[in-house]
mmCIF file with all atom_site columns, C-alpha atoms in Angstrom:
data_model
loop_
_atom_site.group_PDB
_atom_site.id
_atom_site.type_symbol
_atom_site.label_atom_id
_atom_site.label_alt_id
_atom_site.label_comp_id
_atom_site.label_asym_id
_atom_site.label_entity_id
_atom_site.label_seq_id
_atom_site.pdbx_PDB_ins_code
_atom_site.Cartn_x
_atom_site.Cartn_y
_atom_site.Cartn_z
_atom_site.occupancy
_atom_site.B_iso_or_equiv
_atom_site.pdbx_formal_charge
_atom_site.auth_seq_id
_atom_site.auth_comp_id
_atom_site.auth_asym_id
_atom_site.auth_atom_id
_atom_site.pdbx_PDB_model_num
ATOM 1   C CA . ILE A 1 1   ? 47.363 -27.821 62.681 1.00 70.00 ? 482 ILE A CA 1
ATOM 2   C CA . HIS A 1 2   ? 46.489 -25.818 59.559 1.00 73.00 ? 483 HIS A CA 1
ATOM 3   C CA . VAL A 1 3   ? 47.621 -26.962 56.118 1.00 73.00 ? 484 VAL A CA 1
ATOM 4   C CA . ILE A 1 4   ? 47.267 -25.041 52.846 1.00 71.00 ? 485 ILE A CA 1
ATOM 5   C CA . GLY A 1 5   ? 48.262 -25.246 49.203 1.00 67.00 ? 486 GLY A CA 1
ATOM 6   C CA . ASP A 1 6   ? 49.676 -28.361 47.600 1.00 70.00 ? 487 ASP A CA 1
ATOM 7   C CA . SER A 1 7   ? 50.176 -30.001 51.008 1.00 77.00 ? 488 SER A CA 1
ATOM 8   C CA . CYS A 1 8   ? 46.483 -30.113 51.841 1.00 78.00 ? 489 CYS A CA 1
ATOM 9   C CA . ILE A 1 9   ? 43.734 -32.415 50.695 1.00 78.00 ? 490 ILE A CA 1
ATOM 10  C CA . ALA A 1 10  ? 41.398 -29.856 49.169 1.00 79.00 ? 491 ALA A CA 1
ATOM 11  C CA . ASP A 1 11  ? 39.081 -32.388 47.559 1.00 85.00 ? 492 ASP A CA 1
ATOM 12  C CA . VAL A 1 12  ? 37.619 -30.825 44.378 1.00 86.00 ? 493 VAL A CA 1
ATOM 13  C CA . MET A 1 13  ? 39.628 -27.574 44.547 1.00 89.00 ? 494 MET A CA 1
ATOM 14  C CA . PRO A 1 14  ? 42.288 -27.367 41.839 1.00 88.00 ? 495 PRO A CA 1
ATOM 15  C CA . LYS A 1 15  ? 45.937 -27.243 42.885 1.00 86.00 ? 496 LYS A CA 1
ATOM 16  C CA . SER A 1 16  ? 46.724 -23.680 41.850 1.00 88.00 ? 497 SER A CA 1
ATOM 17  C CA . GLY A 1 17  ? 48.347 -20.546 43.183 1.00 86.00 ? 498 GLY A CA 1
ATOM 18  C CA . TYR A 1 18  ? 44.943 -18.906 43.364 1.00 90.00 ? 499 TYR A CA 1
ATOM 19  C CA . SER A 1 19  ? 43.565 -21.789 45.456 1.00 90.00 ? 500 SER A CA 1
ATOM 20  C CA . ALA A 1 20  ? 46.571 -21.745 47.797 1.00 88.00 ? 501 ALA A CA 1
ATOM 21  C CA . ASN A 1 21  ? 46.275 -17.972 48.236 1.00 89.00 ? 502 ASN A CA 1
ATOM 22  C CA . THR A 1 22  ? 42.566 -18.242 49.035 1.00 91.00 ? 503 THR A CA 1
ATOM 23  C CA . GLN A 1 23  ? 43.220 -21.119 51.443 1.00 89.00 ? 504 GLN A CA 1
ATOM 24  C CA . ALA A 1 24  ? 45.900 -19.079 53.217 1.00 89.00 ? 505 ALA A CA 1
ATOM 25  C CA . LYS A 1 25  ? 43.513 -16.157 53.702 1.00 92.00 ? 506 LYS A CA 1
ATOM 26  C CA . VAL A 1 26  ? 40.780 -18.426 55.060 1.00 92.00 ? 507 VAL A CA 1
ATOM 27  C CA . VAL A 1 27  ? 43.247 -20.076 57.464 1.00 91.00 ? 508 VAL A CA 1
ATOM 28  C CA . ALA A 1 28  ? 44.551 -16.683 58.637 1.00 93.00 ? 509 ALA A CA 1
ATOM 29  C CA . ALA A 1 29  ? 40.998 -15.504 59.334 1.00 94.00 ? 510 ALA A CA 1
ATOM 30  C CA . GLN A 1 30  ? 40.183 -18.728 61.203 1.00 93.00 ? 511 GLN A CA 1
ATOM 31  C CA . ILE A 1 31  ? 43.340 -18.450 63.329 1.00 94.00 ? 512 ILE A CA 1
ATOM 32  C CA . LEU A 1 32  ? 42.429 -14.855 64.222 1.00 96.00 ? 513 LEU A CA 1
ATOM 33  C CA . HIS A 1 33  ? 38.986 -16.015 65.342 1.00 96.00 ? 514 HIS A CA 1
ATOM 34  C CA . LEU A 1 34  ? 40.519 -18.735 67.507 1.00 95.00 ? 515 LEU A CA 1
ATOM 35  C CA . LEU A 1 35  ? 43.058 -16.331 69.043 1.00 96.00 ? 516 LEU A CA 1
ATOM 36  C CA . ARG A 1 36  ? 40.213 -13.960 69.918 1.00 98.00 ? 517 ARG A CA 1
ATOM 37  C CA . GLY A 1 37  ? 38.231 -16.777 71.529 1.00 97.00 ? 518 GLY A CA 1
ATOM 38  C CA . GLN A 1 38  ? 35.623 -16.691 68.762 1.00 97.00 ? 519 GLN A CA 1
ATOM 39  C CA . ASP A 1 39  ? 34.102 -19.565 66.850 1.00 95.00 ? 520 ASP A CA 1
ATOM 40  C CA . PRO A 1 40  ? 35.562 -20.039 63.373 1.00 90.00 ? 521 PRO A CA 1
ATOM 41  C CA . GLU A 1 41  ? 33.385 -18.873 60.486 1.00 92.00 ? 522 GLU A CA 1
ATOM 42  C CA . GLU A 1 42  ? 31.993 -21.185 57.836 1.00 93.00 ? 523 GLU A CA 1
ATOM 43  C CA . PRO A 1 43  ? 34.770 -21.183 55.226 1.00 93.00 ? 524 PRO A CA 1
ATOM 44  C CA . THR A 1 44  ? 34.340 -20.462 51.529 1.00 94.00 ? 525 THR A CA 1
ATOM 45  C CA . TRP A 1 45  ? 37.069 -20.485 48.903 1.00 94.00 ? 526 TRP A CA 1
ATOM 46  C CA . SER A 1 46  ? 37.408 -19.296 45.329 1.00 94.00 ? 527 SER A CA 1
ATOM 47  C CA . ASN A 1 47  ? 39.653 -20.243 42.455 1.00 95.00 ? 528 ASN A CA 1
ATOM 48  C CA . VAL A 1 48  ? 40.350 -18.959 38.968 1.00 94.00 ? 529 VAL A CA 1
ATOM 49  C CA . CYS A 1 49  ? 42.912 -20.609 36.720 1.00 94.00 ? 530 CYS A CA 1
ATOM 50  C CA . PHE A 1 50  ? 44.026 -18.308 33.931 1.00 93.00 ? 531 PHE A CA 1
ATOM 51  C CA . SER A 1 51  ? 45.835 -19.555 30.848 1.00 93.00 ? 532 SER A CA 1
ATOM 52  C CA . ARG A 1 52  ? 47.421 -16.899 28.718 1.00 93.00 ? 533 ARG A CA 1
ATOM 53  C CA . VAL A 1 53  ? 47.788 -18.360 25.252 1.00 93.00 ? 534 VAL A CA 1
ATOM 54  C CA . SER A 1 54  ? 49.258 -15.170 23.766 1.00 94.00 ? 535 SER A CA 1
ATOM 55  C CA . ALA A 1 55  ? 49.510 -11.473 24.603 1.00 91.00 ? 536 ALA A CA 1
ATOM 56  C CA . GLU A 1 56  ? 45.985 -10.978 23.259 1.00 94.00 ? 537 GLU A CA 1
ATOM 57  C CA . TYR A 1 57  ? 44.361 -14.338 24.044 1.00 96.00 ? 538 TYR A CA 1
ATOM 58  C CA . GLY A 1 58  ? 43.494 -15.764 27.429 1.00 96.00 ? 539 GLY A CA 1
ATOM 59  C CA . VAL A 1 59  ? 41.053 -18.281 28.865 1.00 97.00 ? 540 VAL A CA 1
ATOM 60  C CA . SER A 1 60  ? 39.982 -19.102 32.387 1.00 96.00 ? 541 SER A CA 1
ATOM 61  C CA . VAL A 1 61  ? 38.125 -21.573 34.547 1.00 95.00 ? 542 VAL A CA 1
ATOM 62  C CA . GLY A 1 62  ? 36.796 -20.674 37.963 1.00 96.00 ? 543 GLY A CA 1
ATOM 63  C CA . GLY A 1 63  ? 34.699 -21.825 40.857 1.00 96.00 ? 544 GLY A CA 1
ATOM 64  C CA . ILE A 1 64  ? 33.494 -21.161 44.382 1.00 97.00 ? 545 ILE A CA 1
ATOM 65  C CA . TYR A 1 65  ? 33.862 -23.841 47.034 1.00 96.00 ? 546 TYR A CA 1
ATOM 66  C CA . ARG A 1 66  ? 32.430 -24.524 50.466 1.00 96.00 ? 547 ARG A CA 1
ATOM 67  C CA . LEU A 1 67  ? 32.604 -27.098 53.213 1.00 93.00 ? 548 LEU A CA 1
ATOM 68  C CA . ASP A 1 68  ? 29.982 -29.844 53.079 1.00 94.00 ? 549 ASP A CA 1
ATOM 69  C CA . PRO A 1 69  ? 28.637 -30.098 56.639 1.00 92.00 ? 550 PRO A CA 1
ATOM 70  C CA . ASP A 1 70  ? 27.805 -33.791 56.247 1.00 95.00 ? 551 ASP A CA 1
ATOM 71  C CA . SER A 1 71  ? 31.102 -35.091 54.863 1.00 94.00 ? 552 SER A CA 1
ATOM 72  C CA . GLY A 1 72  ? 33.479 -32.359 56.055 1.00 91.00 ? 553 GLY A CA 1
ATOM 73  C CA . LYS A 1 73  ? 34.880 -32.208 52.518 1.00 93.00 ? 554 LYS A CA 1
ATOM 74  C CA . ILE A 1 74  ? 35.338 -29.214 50.256 1.00 93.00 ? 555 ILE A CA 1
ATOM 75  C CA . ILE A 1 75  ? 32.700 -29.218 47.522 1.00 95.00 ? 556 ILE A CA 1
ATOM 76  C CA . SER A 1 76  ? 31.883 -26.999 44.572 1.00 96.00 ? 557 SER A CA 1
ATOM 77  C CA . THR A 1 77  ? 29.105 -24.499 45.202 1.00 96.00 ? 558 THR A CA 1
ATOM 78  C CA . LYS A 1 78  ? 26.242 -25.371 42.869 1.00 94.00 ? 559 LYS A CA 1
ATOM 79  C CA . GLY A 1 79  ? 25.843 -22.877 40.036 1.00 93.00 ? 560 GLY A CA 1
ATOM 80  C CA . SER A 1 80  ? 29.199 -21.203 40.634 1.00 93.00 ? 561 SER A CA 1
ATOM 81  C CA . GLY A 1 81  ? 32.094 -20.900 38.292 1.00 90.00 ? 562 GLY A CA 1
ATOM 82  C CA . GLY A 1 82  ? 32.503 -21.668 34.671 1.00 94.00 ? 563 GLY A CA 1
ATOM 83  C CA . VAL A 1 83  ? 34.920 -21.655 31.781 1.00 95.00 ? 564 VAL A CA 1
ATOM 84  C CA . SER A 1 84  ? 35.678 -19.234 28.983 1.00 96.00 ? 565 SER A CA 1
ATOM 85  C CA . PRO A 1 85  ? 33.277 -19.923 26.116 1.00 96.00 ? 566 PRO A CA 1
ATOM 86  C CA . LEU A 1 86  ? 34.730 -21.681 23.090 1.00 94.00 ? 567 LEU A CA 1
ATOM 87  C CA . ASP A 1 87  ? 33.046 -19.173 20.770 1.00 97.00 ? 568 ASP A CA 1
ATOM 88  C CA . ALA A 1 88  ? 34.161 -16.087 22.722 1.00 96.00 ? 569 ALA A CA 1
ATOM 89  C CA . SER A 1 89  ? 34.880 -12.892 20.845 1.00 97.00 ? 570 SER A CA 1
ATOM 90  C CA . HIS A 1 90  ? 38.389 -11.554 20.349 1.00 96.00 ? 571 HIS A CA 1
ATOM 91  C CA . GLN A 1 91  ? 37.563 -8.798  22.851 1.00 98.00 ? 572 GLN A CA 1
ATOM 92  C CA . PHE A 1 92  ? 36.501 -11.379 25.452 1.00 97.00 ? 573 PHE A CA 1
ATOM 93  C CA . ASN A 1 93  ? 39.727 -13.371 25.080 1.00 97.00 ? 574 ASN A CA 1
ATOM 94  C CA . ARG A 1 94  ? 41.774 -10.160 25.082 1.00 97.00 ? 575 ARG A CA 1
ATOM 95  C CA . LEU A 1 95  ? 40.171 -9.211  28.408 1.00 97.00 ? 576 LEU A CA 1
ATOM 96  C CA . GLU A 1 96  ? 40.919 -12.676 29.793 1.00 96.00 ? 577 GLU A CA 1
ATOM 97  C CA . ALA A 1 97  ? 44.602 -12.106 28.913 1.00 97.00 ? 578 ALA A CA 1
ATOM 98  C CA . LEU A 1 98  ? 44.510 -8.735  30.691 1.00 96.00 ? 579 LEU A CA 1
ATOM 99  C CA . TYR A 1 99  ? 42.797 -10.291 33.734 1.00 95.00 ? 580 TYR A CA 1
ATOM 100 C CA . GLN A 1 100 ? 45.574 -12.894 33.917 1.00 94.00 ? 581 GLN A CA 1
ATOM 101 C CA . GLU A 1 101 ? 48.221 -10.188 33.810 1.00 94.00 ? 582 GLU A CA 1
ATOM 102 C CA . ALA A 1 102 ? 46.486 -8.140  36.525 1.00 95.00 ? 583 ALA A CA 1
ATOM 103 C CA . TRP A 1 103 ? 45.941 -11.239 38.660 1.00 93.00 ? 584 TRP A CA 1
ATOM 104 C CA . MET A 1 104 ? 49.630 -12.168 38.451 1.00 93.00 ? 585 MET A CA 1
ATOM 105 C CA . GLU A 1 105 ? 50.754 -8.672  39.455 1.00 95.00 ? 586 GLU A CA 1
ATOM 106 C CA . ASN A 1 106 ? 48.363 -8.646  42.423 1.00 93.00 ? 587 ASN A CA 1
ATOM 107 C CA . PHE A 1 107 ? 49.193 -12.222 43.424 1.00 90.00 ? 588 PHE A CA 1
ATOM 108 C CA . VAL A 1 108 ? 52.925 -11.490 43.543 1.00 93.00 ? 589 VAL A CA 1
ATOM 109 C CA . ALA A 1 109 ? 52.364 -8.264  45.505 1.00 93.00 ? 590 ALA A CA 1
ATOM 110 C CA . ASP A 1 110 ? 49.957 -10.007 47.895 1.00 87.00 ? 591 ASP A CA 1
ATOM 111 C CA . SER A 1 111 ? 52.282 -12.960 48.428 1.00 85.00 ? 592 SER A CA 1
ATOM 112 C CA . PHE A 1 112 ? 55.674 -11.279 48.556 1.00 90.00 ? 593 PHE A CA 1
ATOM 113 C CA . GLY A 1 113 ? 54.985 -7.604  49.270 1.00 84.00 ? 594 GLY A CA 1
#
């Protein structure tokens, strides 16, 4: 049984569309390995949550996640991820808004064709 998105217990991973999309891709790859008689690969996941405050102002928080071999839980990869700086320039926040727009277009195309 493979569970993704809001239905799964993803430990420290945020409940977001980005997380669910990444989880779906990891599950699809693992299922392909199993169907081919191969061992599953060590999974890694990523997440970025974009918040578009206005047309010219965006912020984000992101991270990379992996499976802890001892606990079997998803944990944050040390040193990965971060948040938009509070003192970011206008250009930085403008780019974050553009990244959010591009991510949404790609997410919709990836999810729904």
